mmCIF file of C-alpha atoms in Angstrom:
data_model
loop_
_atom_site.group_PDB
_atom_site.id
_atom_site.type_symbol
_atom_site.label_atom_id
_atom_site.label_comp_id
_atom_site.label_asym_id
_atom_site.label_seq_id
_atom_site.Cartn_x
_atom_site.Cartn_y
_atom_site.Cartn_z
ATOM 1 C CA UNK A 1 16.220 24.664 37.978
ATOM 2 C CA UNK A 2 15.156 22.960 41.206
ATOM 3 C CA UNK A 3 17.651 22.171 43.933
ATOM 4 C CA UNK A 4 18.711 18.622 44.708
ATOM 5 C CA UNK A 5 16.497 17.229 47.484
ATOM 6 C CA UNK A 6 18.248 16.750 50.801
ATOM 7 C CA UNK A 7 17.497 14.583 53.780
ATOM 8 C CA UNK A 8 18.913 14.354 57.273
ATOM 9 C CA UNK A 9 22.467 12.962 57.255
ATOM 10 C CA UNK A 10 23.059 9.269 57.938
ATOM 11 C CA UNK A 11 19.500 7.900 57.882
ATOM 12 C CA UNK A 12 20.176 4.386 59.172
ATOM 13 C CA UNK A 13 17.887 1.629 57.984
ATOM 14 C CA UNK A 14 16.735 -1.198 60.235
ATOM 15 C CA UNK A 15 15.660 -4.451 58.583
ATOM 16 C CA UNK A 16 14.733 -6.837 61.346
ATOM 17 C CA UNK A 17 17.901 -7.308 63.387
ATOM 18 C CA UNK A 18 20.081 -5.688 60.707
ATOM 19 C CA UNK A 19 21.268 -2.108 61.080
ATOM 20 C CA UNK A 20 22.497 -0.486 57.855
ATOM 21 C CA UNK A 21 24.558 2.687 58.131
ATOM 22 C CA UNK A 22 23.059 3.896 54.858
ATOM 23 C CA UNK A 23 19.647 2.887 53.439
ATOM 24 C CA UNK A 24 21.052 1.238 50.316
ATOM 25 C CA UNK A 25 20.584 -2.309 49.001
ATOM 26 C CA UNK A 26 22.261 -3.894 45.984
ATOM 27 C CA UNK A 27 19.558 -5.525 43.857
ATOM 28 C CA UNK A 28 20.107 -9.182 42.968
ATOM 29 C CA UNK A 29 21.069 -9.498 39.299
ATOM 30 C CA UNK A 30 21.568 -12.882 37.647
ATOM 31 C CA UNK A 31 25.129 -13.417 36.525
ATOM 32 C CA UNK A 32 26.199 -10.083 38.018
ATOM 33 C CA UNK A 33 25.889 -9.909 41.808
ATOM 34 C CA UNK A 34 28.191 -12.807 42.585
ATOM 35 C CA UNK A 35 30.742 -12.665 45.393
ATOM 36 C CA UNK A 36 33.264 -10.878 43.163
ATOM 37 C CA UNK A 37 30.975 -7.964 42.318
ATOM 38 C CA UNK A 38 29.632 -7.706 45.855
ATOM 39 C CA UNK A 39 33.173 -7.459 47.224
ATOM 40 C CA UNK A 40 34.033 -4.766 44.697
ATOM 41 C CA UNK A 41 30.961 -2.677 45.498
ATOM 42 C CA UNK A 42 31.668 -2.981 49.219
ATOM 43 C CA UNK A 43 35.195 -1.652 48.683
ATOM 44 C CA UNK A 44 33.639 1.603 47.468
ATOM 45 C CA UNK A 45 30.635 2.051 49.739
ATOM 46 C CA UNK A 46 28.216 0.701 52.316
ATOM 47 C CA UNK A 47 24.838 -1.000 52.381
ATOM 48 C CA UNK A 48 23.347 -4.466 52.049
ATOM 49 C CA UNK A 49 24.659 -6.558 49.161
ATOM 50 C CA UNK A 50 22.344 -9.353 48.017
ATOM 51 C CA UNK A 51 23.366 -12.475 46.095
ATOM 52 C CA UNK A 52 22.116 -13.314 42.653
ATOM 53 C CA UNK A 53 18.876 -15.307 42.616
ATOM 54 C CA UNK A 54 19.132 -18.858 43.969
ATOM 55 C CA UNK A 55 16.616 -21.538 42.964
ATOM 56 C CA UNK A 56 15.028 -23.053 46.074
ATOM 57 C CA UNK A 57 14.662 -26.539 44.630
ATOM 58 C CA UNK A 58 18.297 -26.596 43.526
ATOM 59 C CA UNK A 59 19.341 -25.570 47.031
ATOM 60 C CA UNK A 60 17.203 -28.260 48.652
ATOM 61 C CA UNK A 61 18.721 -30.869 46.330
ATOM 62 C CA UNK A 62 22.189 -29.402 46.976
ATOM 63 C CA UNK A 63 23.005 -28.759 43.360
ATOM 64 C CA UNK A 64 26.782 -28.310 43.167
ATOM 65 C CA UNK A 65 26.704 -24.959 41.372
ATOM 66 C CA UNK A 66 24.009 -23.634 43.688
ATOM 67 C CA UNK A 67 25.957 -24.614 46.791
ATOM 68 C CA UNK A 68 28.930 -22.700 45.397
ATOM 69 C CA UNK A 69 26.799 -19.630 44.688
ATOM 70 C CA UNK A 70 25.528 -19.372 48.267
ATOM 71 C CA UNK A 71 29.050 -19.201 49.676
ATOM 72 C CA UNK A 72 30.258 -15.808 50.867
ATOM 73 C CA UNK A 73 33.719 -14.337 51.136
ATOM 74 C CA UNK A 74 34.987 -13.882 54.688
ATOM 75 C CA UNK A 75 34.795 -10.106 54.191
ATOM 76 C CA UNK A 76 31.015 -10.326 53.745
ATOM 77 C CA UNK A 77 30.007 -9.843 57.335
ATOM 78 C CA UNK A 78 26.301 -9.652 56.438
ATOM 79 C CA UNK A 79 25.522 -12.634 54.250
ATOM 80 C CA UNK A 80 22.464 -11.955 52.113
ATOM 81 C CA UNK A 81 20.824 -14.491 49.807
ATOM 82 C CA UNK A 82 17.853 -14.145 47.480
ATOM 83 C CA UNK A 83 15.688 -17.210 46.871
ATOM 84 C CA UNK A 84 13.297 -17.975 44.044
ATOM 85 C CA UNK A 85 10.619 -20.633 44.261
ATOM 86 C CA UNK A 86 6.982 -21.377 43.464
ATOM 87 C CA UNK A 87 6.206 -24.152 45.935
ATOM 88 C CA UNK A 88 5.650 -23.192 49.589
ATOM 89 C CA UNK A 89 7.113 -26.428 50.936
ATOM 90 C CA UNK A 90 10.280 -26.201 48.855
ATOM 91 C CA UNK A 91 10.857 -22.537 49.660
ATOM 92 C CA UNK A 92 10.434 -23.254 53.378
ATOM 93 C CA UNK A 93 12.884 -26.141 53.137
ATOM 94 C CA UNK A 94 15.423 -23.923 51.386
ATOM 95 C CA UNK A 95 15.073 -21.243 54.069
ATOM 96 C CA UNK A 96 15.434 -23.902 56.775
ATOM 97 C CA UNK A 97 18.723 -25.071 55.249
ATOM 98 C CA UNK A 98 20.140 -21.540 55.128
ATOM 99 C CA UNK A 99 19.189 -20.897 58.742
ATOM 100 C CA UNK A 100 20.038 -24.306 60.261
ATOM 101 C CA UNK A 101 23.446 -24.379 58.573
ATOM 102 C CA UNK A 102 24.165 -20.721 59.391
ATOM 103 C CA UNK A 103 24.613 -19.703 55.758
ATOM 104 C CA UNK A 104 22.743 -16.383 55.759
ATOM 105 C CA UNK A 105 22.091 -13.322 57.907
ATOM 106 C CA UNK A 106 19.357 -12.067 55.581
ATOM 107 C CA UNK A 107 17.064 -13.842 53.126
ATOM 108 C CA UNK A 108 15.078 -12.187 50.341
ATOM 109 C CA UNK A 109 12.316 -13.761 48.247
ATOM 110 C CA UNK A 110 12.048 -12.926 44.546
ATOM 111 C CA UNK A 111 8.605 -11.932 43.291
ATOM 112 C CA UNK A 112 9.858 -9.473 40.692
ATOM 113 C CA UNK A 113 11.651 -11.362 37.943
ATOM 114 C CA UNK A 114 9.957 -10.586 34.575
ATOM 115 C CA UNK A 115 11.840 -12.976 32.275
ATOM 116 C CA UNK A 116 9.673 -15.425 30.298
ATOM 117 C CA UNK A 117 11.369 -18.620 31.509
ATOM 118 C CA UNK A 118 10.282 -17.661 35.041
ATOM 119 C CA UNK A 119 6.851 -16.119 34.468
ATOM 120 C CA UNK A 120 5.669 -18.790 32.028
ATOM 121 C CA UNK A 121 5.627 -21.226 34.949
ATOM 122 C CA UNK A 122 3.979 -18.824 37.350
ATOM 123 C CA UNK A 123 7.093 -17.587 39.088
ATOM 124 C CA UNK A 124 8.659 -14.201 39.736
ATOM 125 C CA UNK A 125 6.406 -11.231 39.015
ATOM 126 C CA UNK A 126 3.579 -13.534 37.900
ATOM 127 C CA UNK A 127 3.245 -15.252 41.271
ATOM 128 C CA UNK A 128 1.573 -12.555 43.445
ATOM 129 C CA UNK A 129 -1.465 -12.765 41.162
ATOM 130 C CA UNK A 130 -2.280 -16.017 42.957
ATOM 131 C CA UNK A 131 -3.045 -14.560 46.358
ATOM 132 C CA UNK A 132 -3.215 -17.855 48.242
ATOM 133 C CA UNK A 133 0.048 -19.121 46.791
ATOM 134 C CA UNK A 134 1.844 -15.865 47.544
ATOM 135 C CA UNK A 135 0.583 -15.837 51.120
ATOM 136 C CA UNK A 136 1.492 -19.496 51.707
ATOM 137 C CA UNK A 137 5.043 -19.018 50.411
ATOM 138 C CA UNK A 138 5.717 -15.872 52.426
ATOM 139 C CA UNK A 139 4.149 -17.125 55.657
ATOM 140 C CA UNK A 140 6.038 -20.415 55.443
ATOM 141 C CA UNK A 141 9.328 -18.709 54.687
ATOM 142 C CA UNK A 142 8.970 -16.208 57.541
ATOM 143 C CA UNK A 143 8.261 -19.040 59.967
ATOM 144 C CA UNK A 144 11.249 -21.051 58.726
ATOM 145 C CA UNK A 145 13.536 -18.010 58.918
ATOM 146 C CA UNK A 146 12.943 -17.498 62.626
ATOM 147 C CA UNK A 147 15.186 -14.672 63.830
ATOM 148 C CA UNK A 148 16.847 -14.206 60.426
ATOM 149 C CA UNK A 149 15.257 -11.195 58.678
ATOM 150 C CA UNK A 150 13.219 -12.287 55.662
ATOM 151 C CA UNK A 151 12.227 -9.718 53.051
ATOM 152 C CA UNK A 152 10.534 -9.654 49.656
ATOM 153 C CA UNK A 153 11.145 -7.828 46.399
ATOM 154 C CA UNK A 154 8.336 -7.452 43.878
ATOM 155 C CA UNK A 155 7.020 -5.450 40.928
ATOM 156 C CA UNK A 156 3.783 -3.485 40.565
ATOM 157 C CA UNK A 157 2.102 -6.435 38.911
ATOM 158 C CA UNK A 158 1.836 -8.276 35.624
ATOM 159 C CA UNK A 159 0.625 -5.296 33.577
ATOM 160 C CA UNK A 160 -1.411 -2.139 34.060
ATOM 161 C CA UNK A 161 -4.652 -4.169 34.165
ATOM 162 C CA UNK A 162 -3.332 -6.744 36.632
ATOM 163 C CA UNK A 163 -1.634 -4.879 39.477
ATOM 164 C CA UNK A 164 -0.806 -6.802 42.634
ATOM 165 C CA UNK A 165 1.638 -4.758 44.686
ATOM 166 C CA UNK A 166 -0.667 -3.135 47.241
ATOM 167 C CA UNK A 167 -2.487 -6.289 48.277
ATOM 168 C CA UNK A 168 0.745 -8.297 48.155
ATOM 169 C CA UNK A 169 2.420 -5.668 50.308
ATOM 170 C CA UNK A 170 -0.322 -5.902 52.933
ATOM 171 C CA UNK A 171 -0.211 -9.705 52.868
ATOM 172 C CA UNK A 172 3.574 -9.731 53.277
ATOM 173 C CA UNK A 173 3.367 -7.201 56.109
ATOM 174 C CA UNK A 174 0.805 -9.396 57.820
ATOM 175 C CA UNK A 175 3.008 -12.456 57.362
ATOM 176 C CA UNK A 176 5.810 -10.766 59.277
ATOM 177 C CA UNK A 177 8.401 -9.843 56.645
ATOM 178 C CA UNK A 178 11.164 -7.451 57.733
ATOM 179 C CA UNK A 179 10.888 -5.128 54.722
ATOM 180 C CA UNK A 180 9.328 -4.855 51.271
ATOM 181 C CA UNK A 181 11.069 -3.604 48.131
ATOM 182 C CA UNK A 182 9.151 -2.456 45.061
ATOM 183 C CA UNK A 183 10.521 -2.151 41.542
ATOM 184 C CA UNK A 184 8.122 0.467 40.263
ATOM 185 C CA UNK A 185 7.398 -1.182 36.926
ATOM 186 C CA UNK A 186 5.106 -4.008 35.857
ATOM 187 C CA UNK A 187 6.449 -7.256 34.431
ATOM 188 C CA UNK A 188 5.219 -6.295 30.963
ATOM 189 C CA UNK A 189 7.242 -3.075 31.074
ATOM 190 C CA UNK A 190 10.411 -5.080 31.722
ATOM 191 C CA UNK A 191 12.973 -2.230 32.126
ATOM 192 C CA UNK A 192 11.492 0.143 29.557
ATOM 193 C CA UNK A 193 10.213 3.660 30.023
ATOM 194 C CA UNK A 194 10.355 5.448 33.352
ATOM 195 C CA UNK A 195 9.754 3.822 36.721
ATOM 196 C CA UNK A 196 6.496 4.893 38.343
ATOM 197 C CA UNK A 197 7.735 6.247 41.652
ATOM 198 C CA UNK A 198 4.181 7.200 42.635
ATOM 199 C CA UNK A 199 3.573 3.480 43.159
ATOM 200 C CA UNK A 200 6.300 3.479 45.810
ATOM 201 C CA UNK A 201 4.477 6.340 47.522
ATOM 202 C CA UNK A 202 1.226 4.359 47.488
ATOM 203 C CA UNK A 203 2.904 1.258 48.883
ATOM 204 C CA UNK A 204 4.530 3.293 51.646
ATOM 205 C CA UNK A 205 1.127 4.699 52.543
ATOM 206 C CA UNK A 206 -0.349 1.184 52.564
ATOM 207 C CA UNK A 207 2.410 -0.639 54.458
ATOM 208 C CA UNK A 208 3.073 1.157 57.721
ATOM 209 C CA UNK A 209 4.793 -1.251 60.130
ATOM 210 C CA UNK A 210 7.886 -2.336 58.141
ATOM 211 C CA UNK A 211 10.314 -0.457 55.881
ATOM 212 C CA UNK A 212 9.398 0.062 52.226
ATOM 213 C CA UNK A 213 12.300 0.297 49.772
ATOM 214 C CA UNK A 214 12.118 1.818 46.305
ATOM 215 C CA UNK A 215 13.746 0.455 43.162
ATOM 216 C CA UNK A 216 13.866 1.779 39.613
ATOM 217 C CA UNK A 217 15.860 4.448 37.750
ATOM 218 C CA UNK A 218 18.437 5.255 40.418
ATOM 219 C CA UNK A 219 21.509 6.219 38.417
ATOM 220 C CA UNK A 220 23.123 8.612 40.899
ATOM 221 C CA UNK A 221 23.214 9.729 44.502
ATOM 222 C CA UNK A 222 20.920 12.592 43.554
ATOM 223 C CA UNK A 223 18.352 10.147 42.161
ATOM 224 C CA UNK A 224 18.350 8.262 45.462
ATOM 225 C CA UNK A 225 17.806 11.422 47.477
ATOM 226 C CA UNK A 226 15.022 12.482 45.144
ATOM 227 C CA UNK A 227 13.275 9.108 45.350
ATOM 228 C CA UNK A 228 13.256 9.185 49.132
ATOM 229 C CA UNK A 229 12.111 12.805 49.218
ATOM 230 C CA UNK A 230 9.316 12.258 46.675
ATOM 231 C CA UNK A 231 8.017 8.887 47.874
ATOM 232 C CA UNK A 232 8.797 8.820 51.581
ATOM 233 C CA UNK A 233 10.368 5.368 51.181
ATOM 234 C CA UNK A 234 12.785 4.135 53.842
ATOM 235 C CA UNK A 235 15.612 3.090 51.530
ATOM 236 C CA UNK A 236 16.631 2.448 47.947
ATOM 237 C CA UNK A 237 17.485 -0.665 45.977
ATOM 238 C CA UNK A 238 20.034 -0.177 43.209
ATOM 239 C CA UNK A 239 20.351 -2.495 40.216
ATOM 240 C CA UNK A 240 21.373 -1.473 36.706
ATOM 241 C CA UNK A 241 22.741 1.876 37.883
ATOM 242 C CA UNK A 242 25.846 0.232 39.320
ATOM 243 C CA UNK A 243 26.733 -1.810 36.219
ATOM 244 C CA UNK A 244 30.291 -0.812 35.411
ATOM 245 C CA UNK A 245 30.086 1.714 38.253
ATOM 246 C CA UNK A 246 30.675 -0.049 41.581
ATOM 247 C CA UNK A 247 31.725 3.353 42.941
ATOM 248 C CA UNK A 248 28.057 4.364 42.806
ATOM 249 C CA UNK A 249 27.808 2.903 46.314
ATOM 250 C CA UNK A 250 30.409 5.403 47.450
ATOM 251 C CA UNK A 251 28.382 8.190 45.854
ATOM 252 C CA UNK A 252 25.253 6.927 47.601
ATOM 253 C CA UNK A 253 26.998 6.738 50.972
ATOM 254 C CA UNK A 254 28.237 10.299 50.491
ATOM 255 C CA UNK A 255 24.804 11.550 49.437
ATOM 256 C CA UNK A 256 23.110 10.012 52.456
ATOM 257 C CA UNK A 257 25.650 11.493 54.854
ATOM 258 C CA UNK A 258 25.093 14.964 53.481
ATOM 259 C CA UNK A 259 28.240 15.199 51.367
ATOM 260 C CA UNK A 260 28.289 16.415 47.767
ATOM 261 C CA UNK A 261 31.486 14.467 47.023
ATOM 262 C CA UNK A 262 31.076 12.196 43.992
ATOM 263 C CA UNK A 263 33.489 9.788 42.357
ATOM 264 C CA UNK A 264 34.540 11.064 38.929
ATOM 265 C CA UNK A 265 37.143 8.505 37.805
ATOM 266 C CA UNK A 266 39.801 9.101 35.222
ATOM 267 C CA UNK A 267 40.152 6.458 32.532
ATOM 268 C CA UNK A 268 43.056 5.050 34.531
ATOM 269 C CA UNK A 269 40.897 4.647 37.625
ATOM 270 C CA UNK A 270 38.231 2.892 35.565
ATOM 271 C CA UNK A 271 40.880 0.575 34.089
ATOM 272 C CA UNK A 272 42.206 -0.225 37.568
ATOM 273 C CA UNK A 273 38.714 -1.042 38.839
ATOM 274 C CA UNK A 274 37.949 -3.136 35.767
ATOM 275 C CA UNK A 275 41.179 -5.086 36.347
ATOM 276 C CA UNK A 276 40.288 -5.569 40.008
ATOM 277 C CA UNK A 277 36.880 -6.900 39.018
ATOM 278 C CA UNK A 278 38.480 -9.419 36.641
ATOM 279 C CA UNK A 279 40.861 -10.545 39.377
ATOM 280 C CA UNK A 280 38.005 -11.042 41.840
ATOM 281 C CA UNK A 281 36.055 -13.017 39.232
ATOM 282 C CA UNK A 282 39.052 -15.287 38.656
ATOM 283 C CA UNK A 283 39.175 -15.873 42.411
ATOM 284 C CA UNK A 284 35.423 -16.494 42.591
ATOM 285 C CA UNK A 285 35.403 -19.008 39.733
ATOM 286 C CA UNK A 286 38.745 -20.481 40.839
ATOM 287 C CA UNK A 287 39.700 -20.138 37.187
ATOM 288 C CA UNK A 288 41.468 -17.262 35.448
ATOM 289 C CA UNK A 289 39.960 -18.310 32.119
ATOM 290 C CA UNK A 290 36.391 -18.275 33.494
ATOM 291 C CA UNK A 291 36.982 -14.986 35.261
ATOM 292 C CA UNK A 292 38.223 -13.362 32.062
ATOM 293 C CA UNK A 293 35.335 -14.814 30.115
ATOM 294 C CA UNK A 294 32.872 -13.353 32.614
ATOM 295 C CA UNK A 295 34.428 -9.870 32.716
ATOM 296 C CA UNK A 296 33.819 -9.499 28.978
ATOM 297 C CA UNK A 297 30.147 -8.612 29.464
ATOM 298 C CA UNK A 298 31.151 -5.676 31.680
ATOM 299 C CA UNK A 299 33.316 -3.913 29.059
ATOM 300 C CA UNK A 300 30.632 -1.630 27.602
ATOM 301 C CA UNK A 301 29.348 -0.679 31.049
ATOM 302 C CA UNK A 302 32.731 0.293 32.501
ATOM 303 C CA UNK A 303 33.927 2.280 29.514
ATOM 304 C CA UNK A 304 30.611 3.983 28.698
ATOM 305 C CA UNK A 305 31.351 7.569 27.636
ATOM 306 C CA UNK A 306 35.134 7.203 27.609
ATOM 307 C CA UNK A 307 37.120 7.547 24.343
ATOM 308 C CA UNK A 308 37.989 3.880 23.967
ATOM 309 C CA UNK A 309 38.065 2.761 20.342
ATOM 310 C CA UNK A 310 35.925 0.016 18.898
ATOM 311 C CA UNK A 311 38.877 -2.226 18.102
ATOM 312 C CA UNK A 312 40.144 -2.101 21.674
ATOM 313 C CA UNK A 313 36.661 -2.651 23.062
ATOM 314 C CA UNK A 314 36.353 -5.717 20.837
ATOM 315 C CA UNK A 315 39.675 -7.049 22.088
ATOM 316 C CA UNK A 316 38.672 -6.478 25.701
ATOM 317 C CA UNK A 317 35.415 -8.328 24.990
ATOM 318 C CA UNK A 318 37.390 -11.421 23.917
ATOM 319 C CA UNK A 319 40.152 -11.311 26.552
ATOM 320 C CA UNK A 320 41.394 -14.710 27.704
ATOM 321 C CA UNK A 321 43.923 -14.019 30.468
ATOM 322 C CA UNK A 322 44.822 -11.404 33.043
ATOM 323 C CA UNK A 323 48.182 -10.853 31.352
ATOM 324 C CA UNK A 324 46.434 -10.147 28.070
ATOM 325 C CA UNK A 325 44.034 -7.833 29.897
ATOM 326 C CA UNK A 326 46.978 -5.939 31.409
ATOM 327 C CA UNK A 327 48.543 -5.497 27.973
ATOM 328 C CA UNK A 328 45.307 -4.133 26.529
ATOM 329 C CA UNK A 329 44.636 -1.751 29.404
ATOM 330 C CA UNK A 330 48.217 -0.453 29.159
ATOM 331 C CA UNK A 331 47.408 0.953 25.710
ATOM 332 C CA UNK A 332 44.847 3.358 27.176
ATOM 333 C CA UNK A 333 45.634 6.950 28.076
ATOM 334 C CA UNK A 334 45.116 6.628 31.817
ATOM 335 C CA UNK A 335 45.220 10.396 32.324
ATOM 336 C CA UNK A 336 42.016 11.079 30.411
ATOM 337 C CA UNK A 337 39.503 12.785 32.724
ATOM 338 C CA UNK A 338 35.979 11.803 33.623
ATOM 339 C CA UNK A 339 33.731 12.548 30.616
ATOM 340 C CA UNK A 340 30.799 13.736 32.695
ATOM 341 C CA UNK A 341 27.238 13.097 31.518
ATOM 342 C CA UNK A 342 28.354 10.723 28.757
ATOM 343 C CA UNK A 343 29.445 8.225 31.420
ATOM 344 C CA UNK A 344 26.257 8.555 33.451
ATOM 345 C CA UNK A 345 22.581 7.739 33.075
ATOM 346 C CA UNK A 346 20.883 4.535 32.021
ATOM 347 C CA UNK A 347 22.895 1.355 31.771
ATOM 348 C CA UNK A 348 21.981 -2.116 30.616
ATOM 349 C CA UNK A 349 19.285 -3.037 28.138
ATOM 350 C CA UNK A 350 15.954 -1.371 28.776
ATOM 351 C CA UNK A 351 14.080 -3.547 26.315
ATOM 352 C CA UNK A 352 10.573 -2.671 25.243
ATOM 353 C CA UNK A 353 7.138 -3.362 26.684
ATOM 354 C CA UNK A 354 5.972 -6.874 25.912
ATOM 355 C CA UNK A 355 3.152 -9.185 26.846
ATOM 356 C CA UNK A 356 4.134 -11.227 29.893
ATOM 357 C CA UNK A 357 4.328 -14.957 29.205
ATOM 358 C CA UNK A 358 2.089 -16.779 31.692
ATOM 359 C CA UNK A 359 0.761 -20.309 32.244
ATOM 360 C CA UNK A 360 -2.457 -21.011 30.339
ATOM 361 C CA UNK A 361 -5.445 -19.552 32.156
ATOM 362 C CA UNK A 362 -3.280 -17.935 34.852
ATOM 363 C CA UNK A 363 -5.308 -14.715 34.896
ATOM 364 C CA UNK A 364 -8.694 -16.441 35.093
ATOM 365 C CA UNK A 365 -8.601 -16.694 38.875
ATOM 366 C CA UNK A 366 -6.785 -15.093 41.810
ATOM 367 C CA UNK A 367 -6.459 -18.499 43.491
ATOM 368 C CA UNK A 368 -4.458 -21.540 42.471
ATOM 369 C CA UNK A 369 -6.286 -24.357 40.706
ATOM 370 C CA UNK A 370 -5.356 -28.020 40.351
ATOM 371 C CA UNK A 371 -3.888 -27.571 36.855
ATOM 372 C CA UNK A 372 -1.681 -24.738 38.004
ATOM 373 C CA UNK A 373 -0.466 -26.796 40.948
ATOM 374 C CA UNK A 374 0.743 -29.384 38.469
ATOM 375 C CA UNK A 375 2.574 -26.674 36.547
ATOM 376 C CA UNK A 376 4.260 -25.528 39.731
ATOM 377 C CA UNK A 377 5.409 -29.066 40.477
ATOM 378 C CA UNK A 378 7.039 -29.145 37.039
ATOM 379 C CA UNK A 379 8.642 -25.774 37.669
ATOM 380 C CA UNK A 380 10.165 -26.914 40.943
ATOM 381 C CA UNK A 381 11.751 -29.841 39.120
ATOM 382 C CA UNK A 382 14.104 -27.384 37.408
ATOM 383 C CA UNK A 383 17.229 -27.704 39.530
ATOM 384 C CA UNK A 384 19.569 -25.651 37.376
ATOM 385 C CA UNK A 385 22.032 -23.870 39.639
ATOM 386 C CA UNK A 386 21.116 -20.332 40.672
#
């Protein structure tokens, strides 16, 4: 059995003007990484905590829900926002708003989303295939950001036959981004199988002047150490691994400072954290009912591996008030110890490989044609918040 890889303690990560004590970034996750969850994760550990994806057009048009989503709690001393967009002008305008109105200390651009409603209009992980469009968006955003660090997050490409990450990485480096994060899967893989960490190694060898961050299959502090040791990447981006486990950021901070201390919560500690999350959601939504409705989707993640019966799980998944939540949690045996491996490992739906939904003829050319420009105009008209 091989030993756990080790690295020098406290490897700080510099992203533009930002100095991170530990090289850890919370990946943006729609409907998850709101202010409530970011605050909770920060209470356990350190790093950079990025907002859920914000639609550039909705920000430019000051959609009410979007304007609420870009707000940060006063405890968030580094305000990080991820933007999504497919039109260079609109993305630049959105970045300009964030900078001019002092709403962000870090801006990330999304080129990794694999969901059909995004890729079918040429966005997310489909966009880097159009080299001119990708370059125009990134160059315009970097210019608009000025002194605010602007970064990108992307996938390997659309599928194994249409990889884009190396050329996109070089283009982004040339445009002046502050760092590049790679989810080591293609869009067609979604979250299935095993992340291809060798792609992170290749990107690190290709991009030499700015930090390269790795993303994919980090479920523990040991995984993070191993990724950095195997790939040479400068930091890690953590997504699904922290679902129902905000203390993972404490484990990561410990791992990167050379400590083998790991958080192994009793059922009572999990219940307390779950309750805290619900409370923060109620504060975020300014509605106890909405907060309780939102916490429902976290039930399976928090109690993974713990002996919590199906009936109680079902009741927690329909909870309507904090008082009701307290009553349900009180029925648990809070002294039950950490179940070990059963509570660890993969979290969230992995899905299965599937053909990426793209605009008609998208793969016919690496440059943007007139028809595709019309499609992008339609896409930017979607002003739904977030």
